[in-house]
C-alpha cells in the first residue's frame, strides 16, 4: 500500500525500515524450511551443498533419495521394476508403510476429532451451558499442556498389566511389546479436538441463532435444522478444524513413541528412527514432500476461511 502524497520524509523512511524488518523476520522463519528442498536433490550423502551443486553441475543433482523412499526395506530393490517389484515395494518399503500408517491414523483420528469437537463446540456455544469456561479450558488443555506430559498420561491410562486392552505397549514382565491402531488414533484424536473446537467456536460466533429458531417454528426438527441450516454455515470452520487436526496427527511423534507398536510406524517416527540409527538425506526428501503437503493444506484452509467470510457477509481481507 503506497503512502499518501502528504507523507513526511520520516514516515517514508520508517515505511522502508518496517518493510526491511518484516522481510528479515520472514527470511529468518522460512529459510530453514526452504533450504531443505534443494538439499534433498544432493547426489552425495551429505547434508550440505556440494561444489557441484553450487556450480549447478548436473552431476551434483539427483533424485536418488526420492527413489530410496520406495526401495528402503524392500526384499529385492534391484529387481526389474515390474508388477513383482511394485508389490514388494508396497508390502516392504518402510517409508511407504509409514506413509500408509500416517494416512490411516490421520484420517481416522481426524474423523473422530471432528465429530467430537464439533459436538462440543455446539454445546459450548449455547448460552445456557453451565460451567462453559471450565469445560472449554479442560477440552483445549491438550493443546496447552506440554506434549510429553500428555503422552505420558496417555501411556499409563491406556496401559494395564499384560496389555489386556491392547491399546499400548505391554509391560516387560509379559514378554511382549504390542500396540494397536486404536490407541494411536484415540491419542491423536485427543490432540486434534482442541483445534476443531476453536475453529468451530469461532465460526459459531457469527452464526445467527434466529435462523435455527425460524426453522424450528416452521416445523423442522433438530436434526433437519442442523443439517440444512447450521451445518452449511459452519462447514468452513468444521473443515478448517479437521485440516488442523489432520496436520497435528500427521506431524505428531511423541505420543507415537509412547503408545504405538512396531506395526504403527508413522512418517515422523520413521524420520526419528532414521536420524537416530542412520543419517540419510532421504529424510530431506521426506521433509520436502511434507513441506509441499503442508503448503497445500494451508492454501485449502485459507480458501475455506474466505468462503466462510463470504457466507457470513464479511468482505475477505
mmCIF file of C-alpha atoms in Angstrom:
data_model
loop_
_atom_site.group_PDB
_atom_site.id
_atom_site.type_symbol
_atom_site.label_atom_id
_atom_site.label_comp_id
_atom_site.label_asym_id
_atom_site.label_seq_id
_atom_site.Cartn_x
_atom_site.Cartn_y
_atom_site.Cartn_z
ATOM 1 C CA UNK A 1 0.000 0.000 0.000
ATOM 2 C CA UNK A 2 1.519 3.300 -1.118
ATOM 3 C CA UNK A 3 1.877 6.220 1.259
ATOM 4 C CA UNK A 4 -0.195 9.359 0.631
ATOM 5 C CA UNK A 5 1.483 12.270 -1.134
ATOM 6 C CA UNK A 6 1.494 14.342 2.055
ATOM 7 C CA UNK A 7 3.596 11.775 3.982
ATOM 8 C CA UNK A 8 6.712 13.224 5.570
ATOM 9 C CA UNK A 9 10.263 12.079 4.904
ATOM 10 C CA UNK A 10 10.390 10.384 8.325
ATOM 11 C CA UNK A 11 7.195 8.472 7.580
ATOM 12 C CA UNK A 12 8.563 7.298 4.242
ATOM 13 C CA UNK A 13 11.849 6.248 5.853
ATOM 14 C CA UNK A 14 10.012 4.351 8.585
ATOM 15 C CA UNK A 15 7.945 2.552 5.940
ATOM 16 C CA UNK A 16 11.079 1.196 4.296
ATOM 17 C CA UNK A 17 12.572 0.268 7.678
ATOM 18 C CA UNK A 18 9.361 -1.525 8.583
ATOM 19 C CA UNK A 19 9.365 -3.427 5.288
ATOM 20 C CA UNK A 20 13.005 -4.378 5.842
ATOM 21 C CA UNK A 21 12.261 -5.703 9.341
ATOM 22 C CA UNK A 22 9.299 -7.718 8.053
ATOM 23 C CA UNK A 23 11.427 -9.151 5.244
ATOM 24 C CA UNK A 24 14.205 -10.107 7.666
ATOM 25 C CA UNK A 25 11.746 -11.852 10.003
ATOM 26 C CA UNK A 26 10.159 -13.655 7.051
ATOM 27 C CA UNK A 27 13.545 -14.873 5.776
ATOM 28 C CA UNK A 28 14.548 -15.921 9.311
ATOM 29 C CA UNK A 29 11.410 -18.060 9.639
ATOM 30 C CA UNK A 30 11.273 -19.506 6.123
ATOM 31 C CA UNK A 31 14.969 -20.051 5.307
ATOM 32 C CA UNK A 32 15.396 -23.201 7.487
ATOM 33 C CA UNK A 33 12.421 -24.751 5.690
ATOM 34 C CA UNK A 34 13.304 -23.686 2.153
ATOM 35 C CA UNK A 35 16.939 -24.790 2.394
ATOM 36 C CA UNK A 36 15.798 -28.384 2.860
ATOM 37 C CA UNK A 37 14.294 -28.530 -0.638
ATOM 38 C CA UNK A 38 17.489 -28.164 -2.758
ATOM 39 C CA UNK A 39 19.460 -30.316 -0.311
ATOM 40 C CA UNK A 40 17.075 -33.198 -0.954
ATOM 41 C CA UNK A 41 18.376 -33.331 -4.551
ATOM 42 C CA UNK A 42 22.001 -33.803 -3.486
ATOM 43 C CA UNK A 43 23.724 -36.594 -5.384
ATOM 44 C CA UNK A 44 26.100 -37.249 -2.470
ATOM 45 C CA UNK A 45 25.479 -38.465 1.095
ATOM 46 C CA UNK A 46 25.945 -35.024 2.570
ATOM 47 C CA UNK A 47 23.650 -32.589 4.341
ATOM 48 C CA UNK A 48 25.484 -29.620 2.843
ATOM 49 C CA UNK A 49 25.699 -28.025 -0.596
ATOM 50 C CA UNK A 50 28.499 -29.656 -2.566
ATOM 51 C CA UNK A 51 30.745 -27.843 -5.016
ATOM 52 C CA UNK A 52 28.895 -29.442 -7.925
ATOM 53 C CA UNK A 53 25.546 -28.259 -6.594
ATOM 54 C CA UNK A 54 26.757 -24.689 -6.119
ATOM 55 C CA UNK A 55 28.161 -24.653 -9.653
ATOM 56 C CA UNK A 56 24.861 -26.078 -10.996
ATOM 57 C CA UNK A 57 26.673 -29.123 -12.358
ATOM 58 C CA UNK A 58 24.034 -31.729 -13.379
ATOM 59 C CA UNK A 59 26.193 -34.478 -11.838
ATOM 60 C CA UNK A 60 25.739 -32.860 -8.421
ATOM 61 C CA UNK A 61 21.954 -33.171 -8.530
ATOM 62 C CA UNK A 62 19.997 -36.403 -8.311
ATOM 63 C CA UNK A 63 16.644 -37.967 -7.433
ATOM 64 C CA UNK A 64 18.335 -40.902 -5.703
ATOM 65 C CA UNK A 65 16.974 -40.022 -2.247
ATOM 66 C CA UNK A 66 13.416 -39.814 -3.522
ATOM 67 C CA UNK A 67 13.915 -43.212 -5.128
ATOM 68 C CA UNK A 68 15.278 -44.560 -1.836
ATOM 69 C CA UNK A 69 11.951 -43.732 -0.209
ATOM 70 C CA UNK A 70 10.487 -46.514 -2.323
ATOM 71 C CA UNK A 71 13.324 -49.038 -2.110
ATOM 72 C CA UNK A 72 14.389 -48.774 1.558
ATOM 73 C CA UNK A 73 13.362 -52.004 3.286
ATOM 74 C CA UNK A 74 12.450 -53.900 0.105
ATOM 75 C CA UNK A 75 13.368 -57.561 -0.170
ATOM 76 C CA UNK A 76 14.721 -57.193 -3.718
ATOM 77 C CA UNK A 77 15.128 -53.498 -4.620
ATOM 78 C CA UNK A 78 17.369 -54.188 -7.629
ATOM 79 C CA UNK A 79 14.849 -56.380 -9.446
ATOM 80 C CA UNK A 80 13.262 -55.149 -12.698
ATOM 81 C CA UNK A 81 10.507 -52.678 -11.954
ATOM 82 C CA UNK A 82 7.554 -54.760 -12.909
ATOM 83 C CA UNK A 83 4.467 -55.911 -11.052
ATOM 84 C CA UNK A 84 6.520 -58.001 -8.609
ATOM 85 C CA UNK A 85 8.775 -55.041 -7.794
ATOM 86 C CA UNK A 86 5.817 -52.748 -7.068
ATOM 87 C CA UNK A 87 4.190 -55.434 -4.920
ATOM 88 C CA UNK A 88 7.446 -55.806 -2.976
ATOM 89 C CA UNK A 89 7.643 -52.026 -2.561
ATOM 90 C CA UNK A 90 4.053 -51.732 -1.361
ATOM 91 C CA UNK A 91 4.471 -54.526 1.164
ATOM 92 C CA UNK A 92 8.007 -53.994 2.476
ATOM 93 C CA UNK A 93 9.171 -50.424 1.881
ATOM 94 C CA UNK A 94 9.495 -48.821 5.311
ATOM 95 C CA UNK A 95 8.744 -45.314 4.102
ATOM 96 C CA UNK A 96 5.703 -46.457 2.139
ATOM 97 C CA UNK A 97 4.395 -48.379 5.146
ATOM 98 C CA UNK A 98 4.995 -45.330 7.324
ATOM 99 C CA UNK A 99 3.023 -43.200 4.864
ATOM 100 C CA UNK A 100 0.168 -45.715 4.874
ATOM 101 C CA UNK A 101 0.120 -45.759 8.673
ATOM 102 C CA UNK A 102 0.157 -41.965 8.829
ATOM 103 C CA UNK A 103 -2.789 -41.750 6.437
ATOM 104 C CA UNK A 104 -4.803 -44.437 8.239
ATOM 105 C CA UNK A 105 -4.197 -42.939 11.680
ATOM 106 C CA UNK A 106 -4.547 -39.363 10.437
ATOM 107 C CA UNK A 107 -7.859 -39.892 8.635
ATOM 108 C CA UNK A 108 -9.408 -41.969 11.427
ATOM 109 C CA UNK A 109 -8.313 -39.594 14.202
ATOM 110 C CA UNK A 110 -9.454 -36.592 12.151
ATOM 111 C CA UNK A 111 -12.943 -38.028 11.700
ATOM 112 C CA UNK A 112 -13.188 -38.793 15.427
ATOM 113 C CA UNK A 113 -11.800 -35.402 16.467
ATOM 114 C CA UNK A 114 -14.058 -33.540 14.029
ATOM 115 C CA UNK A 115 -17.242 -35.242 15.211
ATOM 116 C CA UNK A 116 -16.485 -34.877 18.919
ATOM 117 C CA UNK A 117 -15.026 -31.380 18.580
ATOM 118 C CA UNK A 118 -17.995 -30.095 16.572
ATOM 119 C CA UNK A 119 -20.484 -31.514 19.081
ATOM 120 C CA UNK A 120 -18.523 -29.941 21.935
ATOM 121 C CA UNK A 121 -18.388 -26.557 20.171
ATOM 122 C CA UNK A 122 -22.138 -26.615 19.522
ATOM 123 C CA UNK A 123 -22.772 -27.306 23.187
ATOM 124 C CA UNK A 124 -20.343 -24.643 24.388
ATOM 125 C CA UNK A 125 -21.924 -22.083 22.050
ATOM 126 C CA UNK A 126 -25.261 -22.316 23.877
ATOM 127 C CA UNK A 127 -25.620 -19.558 26.497
ATOM 128 C CA UNK A 128 -27.434 -21.842 28.954
ATOM 129 C CA UNK A 129 -24.488 -24.261 29.057
ATOM 130 C CA UNK A 130 -23.254 -24.422 32.704
ATOM 131 C CA UNK A 131 -19.549 -24.110 33.510
ATOM 132 C CA UNK A 132 -18.734 -23.166 29.917
ATOM 133 C CA UNK A 133 -15.334 -21.615 30.666
ATOM 134 C CA UNK A 134 -14.206 -24.537 32.823
ATOM 135 C CA UNK A 135 -15.283 -27.116 30.245
ATOM 136 C CA UNK A 136 -13.625 -25.160 27.442
ATOM 137 C CA UNK A 137 -10.371 -24.967 29.427
ATOM 138 C CA UNK A 138 -10.432 -28.718 30.017
ATOM 139 C CA UNK A 139 -11.183 -29.551 26.393
ATOM 140 C CA UNK A 140 -8.384 -27.414 24.953
ATOM 141 C CA UNK A 141 -5.865 -28.410 27.646
ATOM 142 C CA UNK A 142 -4.118 -30.984 25.371
ATOM 143 C CA UNK A 143 -3.079 -28.079 23.183
ATOM 144 C CA UNK A 144 -1.613 -26.168 26.153
ATOM 145 C CA UNK A 145 -0.093 -28.907 28.304
ATOM 146 C CA UNK A 146 3.380 -29.996 27.088
ATOM 147 C CA UNK A 147 3.032 -32.969 24.767
ATOM 148 C CA UNK A 148 5.480 -35.078 26.779
ATOM 149 C CA UNK A 149 3.176 -34.837 29.817
ATOM 150 C CA UNK A 150 0.096 -35.640 27.730
ATOM 151 C CA UNK A 151 1.824 -38.620 26.078
ATOM 152 C CA UNK A 152 2.995 -39.968 29.433
ATOM 153 C CA UNK A 153 -0.519 -39.700 30.834
ATOM 154 C CA UNK A 154 -1.946 -41.446 27.779
ATOM 155 C CA UNK A 155 0.572 -44.248 28.141
ATOM 156 C CA UNK A 156 -0.364 -45.006 31.744
ATOM 157 C CA UNK A 157 -4.087 -44.501 31.082
ATOM 158 C CA UNK A 158 -4.175 -46.860 28.107
ATOM 159 C CA UNK A 159 -1.860 -49.486 29.574
ATOM 160 C CA UNK A 160 -2.643 -52.258 32.046
ATOM 161 C CA UNK A 161 -0.940 -55.479 33.165
ATOM 162 C CA UNK A 162 -0.035 -57.699 30.193
ATOM 163 C CA UNK A 163 -1.752 -55.284 27.758
ATOM 164 C CA UNK A 164 -5.205 -56.846 28.004
ATOM 165 C CA UNK A 165 -6.745 -53.762 26.440
ATOM 166 C CA UNK A 166 -4.196 -53.804 23.653
ATOM 167 C CA UNK A 167 -4.137 -50.008 23.406
ATOM 168 C CA UNK A 168 -0.477 -49.540 24.272
ATOM 169 C CA UNK A 169 2.744 -51.476 24.676
ATOM 170 C CA UNK A 170 2.592 -54.235 27.269
ATOM 171 C CA UNK A 171 4.764 -54.493 30.359
ATOM 172 C CA UNK A 172 8.177 -56.153 30.248
ATOM 173 C CA UNK A 173 7.103 -58.973 32.566
ATOM 174 C CA UNK A 174 4.654 -60.217 29.938
ATOM 175 C CA UNK A 175 7.483 -60.706 27.481
ATOM 176 C CA UNK A 176 5.936 -58.684 24.664
ATOM 177 C CA UNK A 177 5.526 -55.173 23.337
ATOM 178 C CA UNK A 178 2.335 -54.513 21.427
ATOM 179 C CA UNK A 179 0.274 -51.593 20.284
ATOM 180 C CA UNK A 180 -2.825 -51.050 18.233
ATOM 181 C CA UNK A 181 -4.104 -48.514 15.782
ATOM 182 C CA UNK A 182 -6.978 -47.816 18.177
ATOM 183 C CA UNK A 183 -4.676 -46.482 20.869
ATOM 184 C CA UNK A 184 -2.773 -44.182 18.494
ATOM 185 C CA UNK A 185 -5.988 -42.989 16.830
ATOM 186 C CA UNK A 186 -7.526 -42.129 20.199
ATOM 187 C CA UNK A 187 -4.374 -40.305 21.272
ATOM 188 C CA UNK A 188 -4.224 -38.259 18.075
ATOM 189 C CA UNK A 189 -7.947 -37.519 18.273
ATOM 190 C CA UNK A 190 -7.442 -36.086 21.759
ATOM 191 C CA UNK A 191 -4.678 -33.844 20.411
ATOM 192 C CA UNK A 192 -6.823 -32.730 17.448
ATOM 193 C CA UNK A 193 -10.084 -31.999 19.260
ATOM 194 C CA UNK A 194 -8.927 -28.583 20.634
ATOM 195 C CA UNK A 195 -8.274 -27.301 17.095
ATOM 196 C CA UNK A 196 -11.744 -28.354 15.963
ATOM 197 C CA UNK A 197 -13.371 -26.755 18.999
ATOM 198 C CA UNK A 198 -11.567 -23.445 18.491
ATOM 199 C CA UNK A 199 -12.303 -23.153 14.759
ATOM 200 C CA UNK A 200 -15.949 -24.221 15.033
ATOM 201 C CA UNK A 201 -16.499 -21.960 18.049
ATOM 202 C CA UNK A 202 -15.052 -19.034 16.112
ATOM 203 C CA UNK A 203 -17.464 -19.790 13.255
ATOM 204 C CA UNK A 204 -20.430 -20.024 15.619
ATOM 205 C CA UNK A 205 -19.695 -16.550 16.993
ATOM 206 C CA UNK A 206 -21.015 -15.028 13.760
ATOM 207 C CA UNK A 207 -23.888 -17.520 13.448
ATOM 208 C CA UNK A 208 -27.380 -16.031 13.608
ATOM 209 C CA UNK A 209 -29.337 -18.192 16.050
ATOM 210 C CA UNK A 210 -32.601 -16.743 14.754
ATOM 211 C CA UNK A 211 -32.171 -18.916 11.642
ATOM 212 C CA UNK A 212 -32.398 -22.066 13.734
ATOM 213 C CA UNK A 213 -35.377 -20.702 15.639
ATOM 214 C CA UNK A 214 -37.098 -19.807 12.362
ATOM 215 C CA UNK A 215 -36.537 -23.331 11.041
ATOM 216 C CA UNK A 216 -37.977 -24.781 14.259
ATOM 217 C CA UNK A 217 -41.013 -22.511 14.039
ATOM 218 C CA UNK A 218 -41.666 -23.835 10.528
ATOM 219 C CA UNK A 219 -41.762 -27.413 11.784
ATOM 220 C CA UNK A 220 -38.157 -28.569 11.176
ATOM 221 C CA UNK A 221 -36.800 -30.958 13.781
ATOM 222 C CA UNK A 222 -33.392 -30.557 15.466
ATOM 223 C CA UNK A 223 -31.690 -32.974 13.067
ATOM 224 C CA UNK A 224 -33.148 -31.357 9.955
ATOM 225 C CA UNK A 225 -32.323 -27.874 11.282
ATOM 226 C CA UNK A 226 -28.738 -28.879 11.939
ATOM 227 C CA UNK A 227 -28.025 -30.474 8.558
ATOM 228 C CA UNK A 228 -30.000 -27.955 6.472
ATOM 229 C CA UNK A 229 -29.329 -24.679 8.320
ATOM 230 C CA UNK A 230 -26.492 -24.895 10.837
ATOM 231 C CA UNK A 231 -24.060 -27.279 9.141
ATOM 232 C CA UNK A 232 -23.789 -25.456 5.763
ATOM 233 C CA UNK A 233 -22.976 -22.196 7.555
ATOM 234 C CA UNK A 234 -20.376 -23.612 9.948
ATOM 235 C CA UNK A 235 -18.912 -26.050 7.390
ATOM 236 C CA UNK A 236 -15.828 -23.888 6.639
ATOM 237 C CA UNK A 237 -14.946 -23.883 10.337
ATOM 238 C CA UNK A 238 -15.548 -27.621 10.632
ATOM 239 C CA UNK A 239 -13.359 -28.402 7.614
ATOM 240 C CA UNK A 240 -10.645 -25.998 8.799
ATOM 241 C CA UNK A 241 -10.613 -27.681 12.204
ATOM 242 C CA UNK A 242 -10.461 -31.086 10.509
ATOM 243 C CA UNK A 243 -7.459 -29.988 8.445
ATOM 244 C CA UNK A 244 -5.649 -28.726 11.551
ATOM 245 C CA UNK A 245 -6.459 -31.984 13.353
ATOM 246 C CA UNK A 246 -5.113 -33.978 10.407
ATOM 247 C CA UNK A 247 -1.895 -31.949 10.281
ATOM 248 C CA UNK A 248 -1.482 -32.407 14.036
ATOM 249 C CA UNK A 249 -1.838 -36.172 13.665
ATOM 250 C CA UNK A 250 0.395 -36.316 10.591
ATOM 251 C CA UNK A 251 3.169 -34.380 12.373
ATOM 252 C CA UNK A 252 2.934 -35.921 15.863
ATOM 253 C CA UNK A 253 5.768 -38.145 17.080
ATOM 254 C CA UNK A 254 5.908 -38.041 20.895
ATOM 255 C CA UNK A 255 2.613 -39.851 21.541
ATOM 256 C CA UNK A 256 3.512 -42.369 18.834
ATOM 257 C CA UNK A 257 6.808 -43.131 20.579
ATOM 258 C CA UNK A 258 4.936 -43.813 23.823
ATOM 259 C CA UNK A 259 1.869 -45.672 22.546
ATOM 260 C CA UNK A 260 2.467 -47.182 19.100
ATOM 261 C CA UNK A 261 3.938 -50.574 18.466
ATOM 262 C CA UNK A 262 6.261 -51.653 15.632
ATOM 263 C CA UNK A 263 3.338 -52.013 13.216
ATOM 264 C CA UNK A 264 2.210 -48.393 13.724
ATOM 265 C CA UNK A 265 5.380 -46.753 12.413
ATOM 266 C CA UNK A 266 4.347 -43.322 11.105
ATOM 267 C CA UNK A 267 6.353 -40.919 8.957
ATOM 268 C CA UNK A 268 7.542 -38.723 11.885
ATOM 269 C CA UNK A 269 8.533 -41.817 13.845
ATOM 270 C CA UNK A 270 10.351 -43.228 10.811
ATOM 271 C CA UNK A 271 12.193 -39.919 10.460
ATOM 272 C CA UNK A 272 13.069 -40.054 14.152
ATOM 273 C CA UNK A 273 14.399 -43.597 13.758
ATOM 274 C CA UNK A 274 16.348 -42.557 10.664
ATOM 275 C CA UNK A 275 18.046 -39.725 12.498
ATOM 276 C CA UNK A 276 18.991 -41.994 15.399
ATOM 277 C CA UNK A 277 20.017 -45.135 13.514
ATOM 278 C CA UNK A 278 21.406 -43.957 10.179
ATOM 279 C CA UNK A 279 21.572 -40.392 8.947
ATOM 280 C CA UNK A 280 20.477 -40.331 5.324
ATOM 281 C CA UNK A 281 19.475 -37.471 3.002
ATOM 282 C CA UNK A 282 16.299 -39.472 2.372
ATOM 283 C CA UNK A 283 14.982 -37.620 5.433
ATOM 284 C CA UNK A 284 15.398 -34.381 3.479
ATOM 285 C CA UNK A 285 13.334 -35.841 0.630
ATOM 286 C CA UNK A 286 10.554 -36.722 3.068
ATOM 287 C CA UNK A 287 10.770 -33.268 4.600
ATOM 288 C CA UNK A 288 10.413 -31.675 1.154
ATOM 289 C CA UNK A 289 7.306 -33.720 0.403
ATOM 290 C CA UNK A 290 5.859 -32.790 3.808
ATOM 291 C CA UNK A 291 6.528 -29.093 3.152
ATOM 292 C CA UNK A 292 4.657 -29.278 -0.151
ATOM 293 C CA UNK A 293 1.838 -31.171 1.539
ATOM 294 C CA UNK A 294 1.620 -28.604 4.350
ATOM 295 C CA UNK A 295 1.548 -25.685 1.921
ATOM 296 C CA UNK A 296 -1.327 -27.320 0.052
ATOM 297 C CA UNK A 297 -3.265 -27.780 3.296
ATOM 298 C CA UNK A 298 -2.634 -24.166 4.352
ATOM 299 C CA UNK A 299 -3.882 -22.969 0.977
ATOM 300 C CA UNK A 300 -7.029 -25.043 1.471
ATOM 301 C CA UNK A 301 -7.530 -23.533 4.936
ATOM 302 C CA UNK A 302 -7.187 -20.014 3.516
ATOM 303 C CA UNK A 303 -9.734 -20.741 0.784
ATOM 304 C CA UNK A 304 -12.129 -22.083 3.387
ATOM 305 C CA UNK A 305 -11.606 -19.002 5.537
ATOM 306 C CA UNK A 306 -12.501 -16.734 2.654
ATOM 307 C CA UNK A 307 -15.552 -18.836 1.824
ATOM 308 C CA UNK A 308 -16.693 -18.665 5.435
ATOM 309 C CA UNK A 309 -16.345 -14.880 5.478
ATOM 310 C CA UNK A 310 -18.420 -14.624 2.293
ATOM 311 C CA UNK A 311 -21.142 -16.802 3.819
ATOM 312 C CA UNK A 312 -21.267 -14.539 6.858
ATOM 313 C CA UNK A 313 -21.301 -11.430 4.697
ATOM 314 C CA UNK A 314 -17.794 -10.323 5.633
ATOM 315 C CA UNK A 315 -15.532 -8.927 2.928
ATOM 316 C CA UNK A 316 -12.317 -11.039 2.829
ATOM 317 C CA UNK A 317 -9.160 -9.096 3.551
#
